[in-house]
Structures are given as structure tokens and as C-alpha cells.
């Protein structure tokens, strides 16, 4: 594959991922709010939307990895260096924009991972509280 074609595909994928990770971040906020309200219907809807979005993000990630593995000089590099090394081939102005987009994507991914951890912790905590409450109710009304 010619490097210009590879560059176009990678940059397009980065731009698409930026849009989708921003959408995922919004969905994660909705998930958190729904969990705080104990809104099961909203949680189910958000989970469905998140699942579809994550599947698309994973599809693009796998595609990006496959494209990079086709280029021997990039495939020899550690994963975290492959895209920046490819983007270095761009002229100055587009390179600056593409590198900034790549950095932004990394930041969004880290942010979404942190939000996911927060949301999971809230849901687990809520579950544990409910288990304790339900367990105490049984003991409260049990014969002595």
C-alpha cells in the first residue's frame, strides 16, 4: 500500500474515532446519571448504544492495526510508535494537525477508561449496598 493511501486511511480513522469517543464519553455520563437515579430502563438503553459504539471503535482499531502491520518498517516498531512514525511523513502543517488529533484521541481514550472505572465502581457499590440491605431485612423479620 502506498504511504499516502495509508496516511489517508489512518488519519480518517483517527478523525472518526475522535467523534465516536466523544459520543462514548457522553454516553458514559448518561450511564452515570442513570445509575445515580437507579433508572434501569435508561441503563439498558445506554448500554445498548455503548455496545454498538464500542464494537465500531474496536473494528476501526483492528483495521488500523492491520494496515500498520502491512508496512514492514512500521510493523518493526513498538505499537505506540507506529502511528506517530507514520504521521511524521506528512508535510509540516498537516503533520502538526494529525499529531494533535492522535494525542487528543489518546486523551479521550484515557478519559473514557476513567469514566468506565467510575461507573463500574458506582454500580458495584450500589449492588453491594442492596445486598446488605436485603440481607438485613431478612434477619430483621426472621424468628429469634
mmCIF file of N, CA and C in Angstrom, residues 50-132:
data_model
loop_
_atom_site.group_PDB
_atom_site.id
_atom_site.type_symbol
_atom_site.label_atom_id
_atom_site.label_comp_id
_atom_site.label_asym_id
_atom_site.label_seq_id
_atom_site.Cartn_x
_atom_site.Cartn_y
_atom_site.Cartn_z
ATOM 1 N N UNK A 50 -23.869 2.025 23.905
ATOM 2 C CA UNK A 50 -22.435 1.922 24.170
ATOM 3 C C UNK A 50 -21.851 0.671 23.524
ATOM 4 N N UNK A 51 -22.587 -0.418 23.569
ATOM 5 C CA UNK A 51 -22.105 -1.657 22.969
ATOM 6 C C UNK A 51 -21.881 -1.523 21.471
ATOM 7 N N UNK A 52 -22.841 -0.896 20.789
ATOM 8 C CA UNK A 52 -22.699 -0.706 19.341
ATOM 9 C C UNK A 52 -21.524 0.220 19.030
ATOM 10 N N UNK A 53 -21.393 1.290 19.810
ATOM 11 C CA UNK A 53 -20.317 2.246 19.580
ATOM 12 C C UNK A 53 -18.951 1.606 19.846
ATOM 13 N N UNK A 54 -18.848 0.852 20.917
ATOM 14 C CA UNK A 54 -17.580 0.179 21.241
ATOM 15 C C UNK A 54 -17.216 -0.858 20.186
ATOM 16 N N UNK A 55 -18.201 -1.532 19.640
ATOM 17 C CA UNK A 55 -17.933 -2.504 18.575
ATOM 18 C C UNK A 55 -17.350 -1.801 17.353
ATOM 19 N N UNK A 56 -17.879 -0.638 17.017
ATOM 20 C CA UNK A 56 -17.358 0.126 15.875
ATOM 21 C C UNK A 56 -15.945 0.639 16.159
ATOM 22 N N UNK A 57 -15.714 1.133 17.365
ATOM 23 C CA UNK A 57 -14.373 1.596 17.733
ATOM 24 C C UNK A 57 -13.366 0.452 17.665
ATOM 25 N N UNK A 58 -13.754 -0.717 18.136
ATOM 26 C CA UNK A 58 -12.866 -1.881 18.092
ATOM 27 C C UNK A 58 -12.620 -2.318 16.652
ATOM 28 N N UNK A 59 -13.640 -2.248 15.811
ATOM 29 C CA UNK A 59 -13.474 -2.604 14.397
ATOM 30 C C UNK A 59 -12.433 -1.692 13.748
ATOM 31 N N UNK A 60 -12.545 -0.392 14.007
ATOM 32 C CA UNK A 60 -11.583 0.552 13.423
ATOM 33 C C UNK A 60 -10.185 0.352 14.001
ATOM 34 N N UNK A 61 -10.080 0.044 15.277
ATOM 35 C CA UNK A 61 -8.770 -0.195 15.887
ATOM 36 C C UNK A 61 -8.093 -1.395 15.219
ATOM 37 N N UNK A 62 -8.853 -2.475 15.047
ATOM 38 C CA UNK A 62 -8.298 -3.666 14.399
ATOM 39 C C UNK A 62 -7.881 -3.363 12.958
ATOM 40 N N UNK A 63 -8.685 -2.569 12.272
ATOM 41 C CA UNK A 63 -8.366 -2.189 10.895
ATOM 42 C C UNK A 63 -7.068 -1.375 10.864
ATOM 43 N N UNK A 64 -6.921 -0.438 11.801
ATOM 44 C CA UNK A 64 -5.717 0.392 11.867
ATOM 45 C C UNK A 64 -4.490 -0.492 12.124
ATOM 46 N N UNK A 65 -4.614 -1.427 13.049
ATOM 47 C CA UNK A 65 -3.503 -2.340 13.351
ATOM 48 C C UNK A 65 -3.145 -3.159 12.114
ATOM 49 N N UNK A 66 -4.151 -3.664 11.424
ATOM 50 C CA UNK A 66 -3.901 -4.470 10.218
ATOM 51 C C UNK A 66 -3.204 -3.645 9.142
ATOM 52 N N UNK A 67 -3.629 -2.402 8.966
ATOM 53 C CA UNK A 67 -2.983 -1.535 7.976
ATOM 54 C C UNK A 67 -1.519 -1.297 8.329
ATOM 55 N N UNK A 68 -1.265 -1.013 9.592
ATOM 56 C CA UNK A 68 0.106 -0.728 10.022
ATOM 57 C C UNK A 68 0.999 -1.961 9.914
ATOM 58 N N UNK A 69 0.435 -3.129 10.152
ATOM 59 C CA UNK A 69 1.219 -4.370 10.068
ATOM 60 C C UNK A 69 1.617 -4.705 8.636
ATOM 61 N N UNK A 70 0.940 -4.123 7.657
ATOM 62 C CA UNK A 70 1.274 -4.367 6.252
ATOM 63 C C UNK A 70 2.533 -3.614 5.827
ATOM 64 N N UNK A 71 2.935 -2.640 6.613
ATOM 65 C CA UNK A 71 4.121 -1.845 6.290
ATOM 66 C C UNK A 71 5.295 -2.338 7.134
ATOM 67 N N UNK A 72 6.249 -3.029 6.522
ATOM 68 C CA UNK A 72 7.341 -3.650 7.292
ATOM 69 C C UNK A 72 8.104 -2.675 8.190
ATOM 70 N N UNK A 73 8.363 -1.460 7.696
ATOM 71 C CA UNK A 73 9.143 -0.508 8.508
ATOM 72 C C UNK A 73 8.361 -0.045 9.736
ATOM 73 N N UNK A 74 7.033 -0.053 9.648
ATOM 74 C CA UNK A 74 6.203 0.317 10.799
ATOM 75 C C UNK A 74 5.965 -0.882 11.712
ATOM 76 N N UNK A 75 5.796 -2.050 11.119
ATOM 77 C CA UNK A 75 5.498 -3.261 11.894
ATOM 78 C C UNK A 75 6.634 -3.616 12.850
ATOM 79 N N UNK A 76 7.858 -3.194 12.523
ATOM 80 C CA UNK A 76 9.009 -3.484 13.391
ATOM 81 C C UNK A 76 9.016 -2.614 14.644
ATOM 82 N N UNK A 77 8.297 -1.502 14.600
ATOM 83 C CA UNK A 77 8.286 -0.569 15.735
ATOM 84 C C UNK A 77 7.331 -1.041 16.822
ATOM 85 N N UNK A 78 7.572 -0.612 18.070
ATOM 86 C CA UNK A 78 6.570 -0.879 19.114
ATOM 87 C C UNK A 78 5.244 -0.218 18.731
ATOM 88 N N UNK A 79 4.145 -0.815 19.146
ATOM 89 C CA UNK A 79 2.804 -0.340 18.754
ATOM 90 C C UNK A 79 2.619 1.158 18.978
ATOM 91 N N UNK A 80 3.045 1.645 20.143
ATOM 92 C CA UNK A 80 2.798 3.054 20.476
ATOM 93 C C UNK A 80 3.593 4.026 19.604
ATOM 94 N N UNK A 81 4.564 3.522 18.846
ATOM 95 C CA UNK A 81 5.362 4.385 17.970
ATOM 96 C C UNK A 81 4.937 4.318 16.506
ATOM 97 N N UNK A 82 4.081 3.370 16.151
ATOM 98 C CA UNK A 82 3.757 3.158 14.743
ATOM 99 C C UNK A 82 3.021 4.337 14.119
ATOM 100 N N UNK A 83 1.932 4.779 14.730
ATOM 101 C CA UNK A 83 1.163 5.885 14.142
ATOM 102 C C UNK A 83 1.982 7.176 14.143
ATOM 103 N N UNK A 84 2.615 7.566 15.262
ATOM 104 C CA UNK A 84 3.423 8.790 15.208
ATOM 105 C C UNK A 84 4.514 8.734 14.138
ATOM 106 N N UNK A 85 5.139 7.569 13.973
ATOM 107 C CA UNK A 85 6.169 7.429 12.949
ATOM 108 C C UNK A 85 5.583 7.631 11.553
ATOM 109 N N UNK A 86 4.408 7.082 11.319
ATOM 110 C CA UNK A 86 3.742 7.263 10.027
ATOM 111 C C UNK A 86 3.377 8.730 9.810
ATOM 112 N N UNK A 87 2.831 9.361 10.835
ATOM 113 C CA UNK A 87 2.401 10.756 10.707
ATOM 114 C C UNK A 87 3.573 11.703 10.468
ATOM 115 N N UNK A 88 4.771 11.305 10.877
ATOM 116 C CA UNK A 88 5.969 12.120 10.638
ATOM 117 C C UNK A 88 6.222 12.318 9.146
ATOM 118 N N UNK A 89 5.653 11.472 8.315
ATOM 119 C CA UNK A 89 5.859 11.565 6.870
ATOM 120 C C UNK A 89 5.029 12.680 6.233
ATOM 121 N N UNK A 90 4.077 13.219 6.974
ATOM 122 C CA UNK A 90 3.240 14.299 6.446
ATOM 123 C C UNK A 90 4.024 15.607 6.387
ATOM 124 N N UNK A 91 3.634 16.521 5.483
ATOM 125 C CA UNK A 91 4.229 17.860 5.498
ATOM 126 C C UNK A 91 3.916 18.558 6.830
ATOM 127 N N UNK A 92 4.638 19.590 7.129
ATOM 128 C CA UNK A 92 4.616 20.237 8.444
ATOM 129 C C UNK A 92 3.229 20.572 8.988
ATOM 130 N N UNK A 93 2.444 21.349 8.256
ATOM 131 C CA UNK A 93 1.133 21.787 8.784
ATOM 132 C C UNK A 93 0.175 20.610 9.002
ATOM 133 N N UNK A 94 -0.013 19.743 8.004
ATOM 134 C CA UNK A 94 -0.900 18.597 8.247
ATOM 135 C C UNK A 94 -0.355 17.658 9.328
ATOM 136 N N UNK A 95 0.976 17.548 9.410
ATOM 137 C CA UNK A 95 1.582 16.689 10.433
ATOM 138 C C UNK A 95 1.227 17.206 11.831
ATOM 139 N N UNK A 96 1.323 18.511 12.015
ATOM 140 C CA UNK A 96 1.001 19.112 13.313
ATOM 141 C C UNK A 96 -0.448 18.829 13.689
ATOM 142 N N UNK A 97 -1.355 18.989 12.731
ATOM 143 C CA UNK A 97 -2.776 18.724 12.991
ATOM 144 C C UNK A 97 -3.030 17.246 13.277
ATOM 145 N N UNK A 98 -2.417 16.379 12.486
ATOM 146 C CA UNK A 98 -2.632 14.942 12.660
ATOM 147 C C UNK A 98 -2.047 14.455 13.988
ATOM 148 N N UNK A 99 -0.870 14.953 14.346
ATOM 149 C CA UNK A 99 -0.269 14.554 15.627
ATOM 150 C C UNK A 99 -1.113 15.057 16.796
ATOM 151 N N UNK A 100 -1.657 16.259 16.671
ATOM 152 C CA UNK A 100 -2.530 16.788 17.726
ATOM 153 C C UNK A 100 -3.790 15.936 17.846
ATOM 154 N N UNK A 101 -4.345 15.531 16.713
ATOM 155 C CA UNK A 101 -5.540 14.675 16.730
ATOM 156 C C UNK A 101 -5.214 13.332 17.387
ATOM 157 N N UNK A 102 -4.044 12.774 17.079
ATOM 158 C CA UNK A 102 -3.636 11.495 17.673
ATOM 159 C C UNK A 102 -3.482 11.634 19.195
ATOM 160 N N UNK A 103 -2.885 12.737 19.621
ATOM 161 C CA UNK A 103 -2.742 12.987 21.064
ATOM 162 C C UNK A 103 -4.109 13.178 21.719
ATOM 163 N N UNK A 104 -4.991 13.913 21.043
ATOM 164 C CA UNK A 104 -6.354 14.107 21.565
ATOM 165 C C UNK A 104 -7.072 12.768 21.715
ATOM 166 N N UNK A 105 -6.891 11.903 20.730
ATOM 167 C CA UNK A 105 -7.523 10.585 20.784
ATOM 168 C C UNK A 105 -7.019 9.802 21.997
ATOM 169 N N UNK A 106 -5.727 9.833 22.221
ATOM 170 C CA UNK A 106 -5.174 9.151 23.390
ATOM 171 C C UNK A 106 -5.761 9.692 24.685
ATOM 172 N N UNK A 107 -5.921 11.020 24.755
ATOM 173 C CA UNK A 107 -6.522 11.630 25.941
ATOM 174 C C UNK A 107 -7.970 11.216 26.129
ATOM 175 N N UNK A 108 -8.718 11.174 25.040
ATOM 176 C CA UNK A 108 -10.121 10.746 25.120
ATOM 177 C C UNK A 108 -10.233 9.286 25.553
ATOM 178 N N UNK A 109 -9.347 8.458 25.054
ATOM 179 C CA UNK A 109 -9.365 7.044 25.444
ATOM 180 C C UNK A 109 -9.106 6.917 26.942
ATOM 181 N N UNK A 110 -8.104 7.636 27.443
ATOM 182 C CA UNK A 110 -7.812 7.584 28.884
ATOM 183 C C UNK A 110 -8.993 8.103 29.696
ATOM 184 N N UNK A 111 -9.619 9.179 29.213
ATOM 185 C CA UNK A 111 -10.776 9.740 29.913
ATOM 186 C C UNK A 111 -11.937 8.741 29.940
ATOM 187 N N UNK A 112 -12.200 8.096 28.816
ATOM 188 C CA UNK A 112 -13.289 7.111 28.761
ATOM 189 C C UNK A 112 -12.995 5.911 29.657
ATOM 190 N N UNK A 113 -11.745 5.497 29.733
ATOM 191 C CA UNK A 113 -11.388 4.397 30.638
ATOM 192 C C UNK A 113 -11.649 4.800 32.088
ATOM 193 N N UNK A 114 -11.293 6.036 32.440
ATOM 194 C CA UNK A 114 -11.521 6.514 33.809
ATOM 195 C C UNK A 114 -13.014 6.601 34.112
ATOM 196 N N UNK A 115 -13.805 7.089 33.159
ATOM 197 C CA UNK A 115 -15.255 7.161 33.357
ATOM 198 C C UNK A 115 -15.852 5.767 33.489
ATOM 199 N N UNK A 116 -15.344 4.825 32.719
ATOM 200 C CA UNK A 116 -15.823 3.450 32.811
ATOM 201 C C UNK A 116 -15.541 2.876 34.199
ATOM 202 N N UNK A 117 -14.355 3.125 34.705
ATOM 203 C CA UNK A 117 -13.999 2.656 36.046
ATOM 204 C C UNK A 117 -14.912 3.284 37.088
ATOM 205 N N UNK A 118 -15.145 4.590 36.965
ATOM 206 C CA UNK A 118 -16.037 5.289 37.899
ATOM 207 C C UNK A 118 -17.441 4.692 37.861
ATOM 208 N N UNK A 119 -17.970 4.500 36.651
ATOM 209 C CA UNK A 119 -19.327 3.971 36.509
ATOM 210 C C UNK A 119 -19.434 2.551 37.056
ATOM 211 N N UNK A 120 -18.446 1.740 36.749
ATOM 212 C CA UNK A 120 -18.455 0.359 37.261
ATOM 213 C C UNK A 120 -18.413 0.356 38.781
ATOM 214 N N UNK A 121 -17.589 1.217 39.360
ATOM 215 C CA UNK A 121 -17.489 1.264 40.818
ATOM 216 C C UNK A 121 -18.817 1.678 41.438
ATOM 217 N N UNK A 122 -19.488 2.662 40.839
ATOM 218 C CA UNK A 122 -20.793 3.091 41.354
ATOM 219 C C UNK A 122 -21.791 1.934 41.314
ATOM 220 N N UNK A 123 -21.858 1.251 40.199
ATOM 221 C CA UNK A 123 -22.828 0.159 40.051
ATOM 222 C C UNK A 123 -22.502 -0.987 41.016
ATOM 223 N N UNK A 124 -21.233 -1.310 41.164
ATOM 224 C CA UNK A 124 -20.838 -2.363 42.112
ATOM 225 C C UNK A 124 -21.181 -1.941 43.539
ATOM 226 N N UNK A 125 -20.888 -0.684 43.886
ATOM 227 C CA UNK A 125 -21.213 -0.186 45.231
ATOM 228 C C UNK A 125 -22.716 -0.244 45.488
ATOM 229 N N UNK A 126 -23.503 0.156 44.492
ATOM 230 C CA UNK A 126 -24.958 0.105 44.647
ATOM 231 C C UNK A 126 -25.429 -1.334 44.854
ATOM 232 N N UNK A 127 -24.865 -2.245 44.107
ATOM 233 C CA UNK A 127 -25.231 -3.653 44.233
ATOM 234 C C UNK A 127 -24.896 -4.163 45.640
ATOM 235 N N UNK A 128 -23.705 -3.834 46.119
ATOM 236 C CA UNK A 128 -23.298 -4.294 47.450
ATOM 237 C C UNK A 128 -24.202 -3.723 48.539
ATOM 238 N N UNK A 129 -24.578 -2.468 48.408
ATOM 239 C CA UNK A 129 -25.480 -1.852 49.385
ATOM 240 C C UNK A 129 -26.827 -2.562 49.372
ATOM 241 N N UNK A 130 -27.334 -2.821 48.172
ATOM 242 C CA UNK A 130 -28.620 -3.518 48.076
ATOM 243 C C UNK A 130 -28.536 -4.913 48.690
ATOM 244 N N UNK A 131 -27.439 -5.590 48.493
ATOM 245 C CA UNK A 131 -27.275 -6.921 49.081
ATOM 246 C C UNK A 131 -27.265 -6.845 50.605
ATOM 247 N N UNK A 132 -26.594 -5.826 51.147
ATOM 248 C CA UNK A 132 -26.575 -5.667 52.607
ATOM 249 C C UNK A 132 -27.961 -5.335 53.127
#
